[in-house]
Amino acid sequence: MAKYLLLKHYRGAPAPVNNAPMDRWTPQEVSDHIRYMRDFAAKLEQTGEFVDAQALAPEGTWVRYDGEGRPAVTDGPFAETKDLIAGWMVIDVDSHDRALELAAELSAAPGAGGRPLHEWLELRPFMSEPPTITE
């Protein structure tokens, strides 16, 4: 089994086919989208392929260590995940092909008008062990 991260993006990814921003969806369209995501996760729980899924709130803060007892907080100048990442799902599957299959199915979650989003999802494998550095 191999673990993969499926990332859903607010922006930064290529535009989905059904490219109406979620803040313009009806409450029913939002509910249908969330139901699809939950049903998809439940199906993967049944097959033992589901690990975790979380939606992220749009707000966030950059924090860094700035000396003993003084955490400095800043909002830049870096690309901010609060603007980029909407949420994720972690799956544990037998093959890369299965991960691709599931990512494609998740991409079909409904959006505006109940039509599939056909959104781009970022599929990233977990590292199995730290890389070996040779010099």
PDB file of C-alpha atoms in Angstrom:
ATOM      1  CA  MET A   1       0.000   0.000   0.000  1.00  0.00           C
ATOM      2  CA  ALA A   2       1.157   3.538  -0.744  1.00  0.00           C
ATOM      3  CA  LYS A   3      -0.220   6.763   0.674  1.00  0.00           C
ATOM      4  CA  TYR A   4      -1.118   9.688  -1.544  1.00  0.00           C
ATOM      5  CA  LEU A   5      -2.253  13.218  -0.821  1.00  0.00           C
ATOM      6  CA  LEU A   6      -4.997  14.619  -3.031  1.00  0.00           C
ATOM      7  CA  LEU A   7      -4.940  18.424  -2.779  1.00  0.00           C
ATOM      8  CA  LYS A   8      -7.912  20.589  -3.693  1.00  0.00           C
ATOM      9  CA  HIS A   9      -6.934  24.129  -4.614  1.00  0.00           C
ATOM     10  CA  TYR A  10      -8.768  27.442  -4.389  1.00  0.00           C
ATOM     11  CA  ARG A  11      -6.451  28.834  -7.043  1.00  0.00           C
ATOM     12  CA  GLY A  12      -3.077  28.079  -8.516  1.00  0.00           C
ATOM     13  CA  ALA A  13      -4.238  24.969 -10.347  1.00  0.00           C
ATOM     14  CA  PRO A  14      -5.555  24.985 -13.914  1.00  0.00           C
ATOM     15  CA  ALA A  15      -9.184  26.105 -14.057  1.00  0.00           C
ATOM     16  CA  PRO A  16     -11.818  23.374 -13.789  1.00  0.00           C
ATOM     17  CA  VAL A  17     -14.286  22.842 -16.626  1.00  0.00           C
ATOM     18  CA  ASN A  18     -17.209  24.040 -14.482  1.00  0.00           C
ATOM     19  CA  ASN A  19     -15.392  27.151 -13.271  1.00  0.00           C
ATOM     20  CA  ALA A  20     -18.013  28.997 -11.205  1.00  0.00           C
ATOM     21  CA  PRO A  21     -16.497  30.079  -7.860  1.00  0.00           C
ATOM     22  CA  MET A  22     -18.063  28.320  -4.877  1.00  0.00           C
ATOM     23  CA  ASP A  23     -19.164  31.624  -3.335  1.00  0.00           C
ATOM     24  CA  ARG A  24     -21.555  31.945  -6.308  1.00  0.00           C
ATOM     25  CA  TRP A  25     -23.122  28.496  -5.842  1.00  0.00           C
ATOM     26  CA  THR A  26     -26.568  28.083  -4.343  1.00  0.00           C
ATOM     27  CA  PRO A  27     -26.792  26.587  -0.850  1.00  0.00           C
ATOM     28  CA  GLN A  28     -28.133  23.376  -2.456  1.00  0.00           C
ATOM     29  CA  GLU A  29     -25.145  23.191  -4.826  1.00  0.00           C
ATOM     30  CA  VAL A  30     -22.754  23.561  -1.873  1.00  0.00           C
ATOM     31  CA  SER A  31     -24.658  20.862   0.046  1.00  0.00           C
ATOM     32  CA  ASP A  32     -24.570  18.526  -2.957  1.00  0.00           C
ATOM     33  CA  HIS A  33     -20.824  19.056  -3.345  1.00  0.00           C
ATOM     34  CA  ILE A  34     -20.149  18.332   0.326  1.00  0.00           C
ATOM     35  CA  ARG A  35     -22.423  15.259   0.209  1.00  0.00           C
ATOM     36  CA  TYR A  36     -20.481  13.935  -2.807  1.00  0.00           C
ATOM     37  CA  MET A  37     -17.198  14.391  -0.925  1.00  0.00           C
ATOM     38  CA  ARG A  38     -18.567  12.606   2.171  1.00  0.00           C
ATOM     39  CA  ASP A  39     -20.029   9.766   0.103  1.00  0.00           C
ATOM     40  CA  PHE A  40     -16.717   9.372  -1.723  1.00  0.00           C
ATOM     41  CA  ALA A  41     -14.841   9.172   1.600  1.00  0.00           C
ATOM     42  CA  ALA A  42     -17.382   6.662   2.960  1.00  0.00           C
ATOM     43  CA  LYS A  43     -16.874   4.454  -0.113  1.00  0.00           C
ATOM     44  CA  LEU A  44     -13.109   4.509   0.464  1.00  0.00           C
ATOM     45  CA  GLU A  45     -13.609   3.674   4.148  1.00  0.00           C
ATOM     46  CA  GLN A  46     -15.435   0.530   2.993  1.00  0.00           C
ATOM     47  CA  THR A  47     -12.474  -0.509   0.795  1.00  0.00           C
ATOM     48  CA  GLY A  48      -9.894   0.414   3.454  1.00  0.00           C
ATOM     49  CA  GLU A  49      -8.342   3.079   1.209  1.00  0.00           C
ATOM     50  CA  PHE A  50      -9.424   6.162   3.198  1.00  0.00           C
ATOM     51  CA  VAL A  51      -6.962   7.677   5.674  1.00  0.00           C
ATOM     52  CA  ASP A  52      -8.110  11.280   6.293  1.00  0.00           C
ATOM     53  CA  ALA A  53      -9.804  14.267   4.671  1.00  0.00           C
ATOM     54  CA  GLN A  54     -10.100  17.853   5.827  1.00  0.00           C
ATOM     55  CA  ALA A  55     -11.503  21.047   4.387  1.00  0.00           C
ATOM     56  CA  LEU A  56      -9.515  24.115   5.347  1.00  0.00           C
ATOM     57  CA  ALA A  57     -10.884  27.474   6.456  1.00  0.00           C
ATOM     58  CA  PRO A  58      -9.713  30.340   4.251  1.00  0.00           C
ATOM     59  CA  GLU A  59      -7.988  32.225   7.081  1.00  0.00           C
ATOM     60  CA  GLY A  60      -4.491  31.406   8.298  1.00  0.00           C
ATOM     61  CA  THR A  61      -1.368  32.998   9.724  1.00  0.00           C
ATOM     62  CA  TRP A  62       2.336  32.649   9.016  1.00  0.00           C
ATOM     63  CA  VAL A  63       4.349  32.107  12.197  1.00  0.00           C
ATOM     64  CA  ARG A  64       8.082  31.821  12.708  1.00  0.00           C
ATOM     65  CA  TYR A  65      10.451  31.546  15.651  1.00  0.00           C
ATOM     66  CA  ASP A  66      12.035  34.921  16.425  1.00  0.00           C
ATOM     67  CA  GLY A  67      13.995  34.237  19.572  1.00  0.00           C
ATOM     68  CA  GLU A  68      13.276  33.042  23.065  1.00  0.00           C
ATOM     69  CA  GLY A  69       9.625  33.693  23.975  1.00  0.00           C
ATOM     70  CA  ARG A  70       8.941  35.968  20.987  1.00  0.00           C
ATOM     71  CA  PRO A  71       6.990  34.367  18.154  1.00  0.00           C
ATOM     72  CA  ALA A  72       6.840  36.804  15.255  1.00  0.00           C
ATOM     73  CA  VAL A  73       3.742  36.694  13.085  1.00  0.00           C
ATOM     74  CA  THR A  74       3.803  37.806   9.479  1.00  0.00           C
ATOM     75  CA  ASP A  75       1.611  37.444   6.413  1.00  0.00           C
ATOM     76  CA  GLY A  76       4.168  37.433   3.660  1.00  0.00           C
ATOM     77  CA  PRO A  77       5.904  37.754   1.310  1.00  0.00           C
ATOM     78  CA  PHE A  78       5.345  34.032   0.612  1.00  0.00           C
ATOM     79  CA  ALA A  79       2.603  32.323  -1.382  1.00  0.00           C
ATOM     80  CA  GLU A  80      -0.087  31.647   1.194  1.00  0.00           C
ATOM     81  CA  THR A  81      -1.709  28.256   1.482  1.00  0.00           C
ATOM     82  CA  LYS A  82      -4.868  29.947   2.785  1.00  0.00           C
ATOM     83  CA  ASP A  83      -5.243  31.373  -0.733  1.00  0.00           C
ATOM     84  CA  LEU A  84      -4.235  28.182  -2.484  1.00  0.00           C
ATOM     85  CA  ILE A  85      -5.320  25.016  -0.686  1.00  0.00           C
ATOM     86  CA  ALA A  86      -9.002  24.310  -0.044  1.00  0.00           C
ATOM     87  CA  GLY A  87      -8.542  20.897   1.538  1.00  0.00           C
ATOM     88  CA  TRP A  88      -7.092  17.467   1.155  1.00  0.00           C
ATOM     89  CA  MET A  89      -7.729  13.768   1.261  1.00  0.00           C
ATOM     90  CA  VAL A  90      -5.175  11.109   2.136  1.00  0.00           C
ATOM     91  CA  ILE A  91      -5.632   7.706   0.558  1.00  0.00           C
ATOM     92  CA  ASP A  92      -3.737   4.442   0.993  1.00  0.00           C
ATOM     93  CA  VAL A  93      -3.918   2.393  -2.197  1.00  0.00           C
ATOM     94  CA  ASP A  94      -2.249  -0.581  -3.873  1.00  0.00           C
ATOM     95  CA  SER A  95      -0.902   1.307  -6.879  1.00  0.00           C
ATOM     96  CA  HIS A  96      -0.283   4.642  -8.523  1.00  0.00           C
ATOM     97  CA  ASP A  97      -2.911   3.712 -11.115  1.00  0.00           C
ATOM     98  CA  ARG A  98      -5.512   3.281  -8.363  1.00  0.00           C
ATOM     99  CA  ALA A  99      -4.555   6.688  -6.922  1.00  0.00           C
ATOM    100  CA  LEU A 100      -5.060   8.237 -10.385  1.00  0.00           C
ATOM    101  CA  GLU A 101      -8.435   6.494 -10.712  1.00  0.00           C
ATOM    102  CA  LEU A 102      -9.657   7.820  -7.359  1.00  0.00           C
ATOM    103  CA  ALA A 103      -8.353  11.343  -7.999  1.00  0.00           C
ATOM    104  CA  ALA A 104     -10.231  11.392 -11.320  1.00  0.00           C
ATOM    105  CA  GLU A 105     -13.428  10.260  -9.605  1.00  0.00           C
ATOM    106  CA  LEU A 106     -13.069  12.916  -6.919  1.00  0.00           C
ATOM    107  CA  SER A 107     -12.543  15.506  -9.671  1.00  0.00           C
ATOM    108  CA  ALA A 108     -16.115  14.850 -10.782  1.00  0.00           C
ATOM    109  CA  ALA A 109     -17.670  16.309  -7.610  1.00  0.00           C
ATOM    110  CA  PRO A 110     -20.677  18.453  -8.556  1.00  0.00           C
ATOM    111  CA  GLY A 111     -20.463  22.229  -8.684  1.00  0.00           C
ATOM    112  CA  ALA A 112     -22.610  24.996 -10.134  1.00  0.00           C
ATOM    113  CA  GLY A 113     -25.782  23.715 -11.733  1.00  0.00           C
ATOM    114  CA  GLY A 114     -25.070  20.250 -10.330  1.00  0.00           C
ATOM    115  CA  ARG A 115     -22.602  19.640 -13.172  1.00  0.00           C
ATOM    116  CA  PRO A 116     -19.280  17.926 -12.420  1.00  0.00           C
ATOM    117  CA  LEU A 117     -16.453  20.330 -11.688  1.00  0.00           C
ATOM    118  CA  HIS A 118     -13.815  18.336 -13.552  1.00  0.00           C
ATOM    119  CA  GLU A 119     -11.394  20.182 -11.284  1.00  0.00           C
ATOM    120  CA  TRP A 120      -7.680  19.537 -11.285  1.00  0.00           C
ATOM    121  CA  LEU A 121      -6.460  17.791  -8.153  1.00  0.00           C
ATOM    122  CA  GLU A 122      -2.829  17.609  -7.160  1.00  0.00           C
ATOM    123  CA  LEU A 123      -1.815  13.999  -6.479  1.00  0.00           C
ATOM    124  CA  ARG A 124       1.328  13.666  -4.366  1.00  0.00           C
ATOM    125  CA  PRO A 125       2.822  10.435  -3.017  1.00  0.00           C
ATOM    126  CA  PHE A 126       4.052  10.352   0.562  1.00  0.00           C
ATOM    127  CA  MET A 127       7.775   9.789   0.898  1.00  0.00           C
ATOM    128  CA  SER A 128       8.375   6.277   2.152  1.00  0.00           C
ATOM    129  CA  GLU A 129      11.719   7.181   3.725  1.00  0.00           C
ATOM    130  CA  PRO A 130      14.018  10.199   3.748  1.00  0.00           C
ATOM    131  CA  PRO A 131      16.100  10.532   0.602  1.00  0.00           C
ATOM    132  CA  THR A 132      19.682   9.316   0.688  1.00  0.00           C
ATOM    133  CA  ILE A 133      22.164  12.164   0.250  1.00  0.00           C
ATOM    134  CA  THR A 134      25.514  11.285  -1.247  1.00  0.00           C
ATOM    135  CA  GLU A 135      28.330  13.642  -1.994  1.00  0.00           C
TER     136      GLU A 135
END
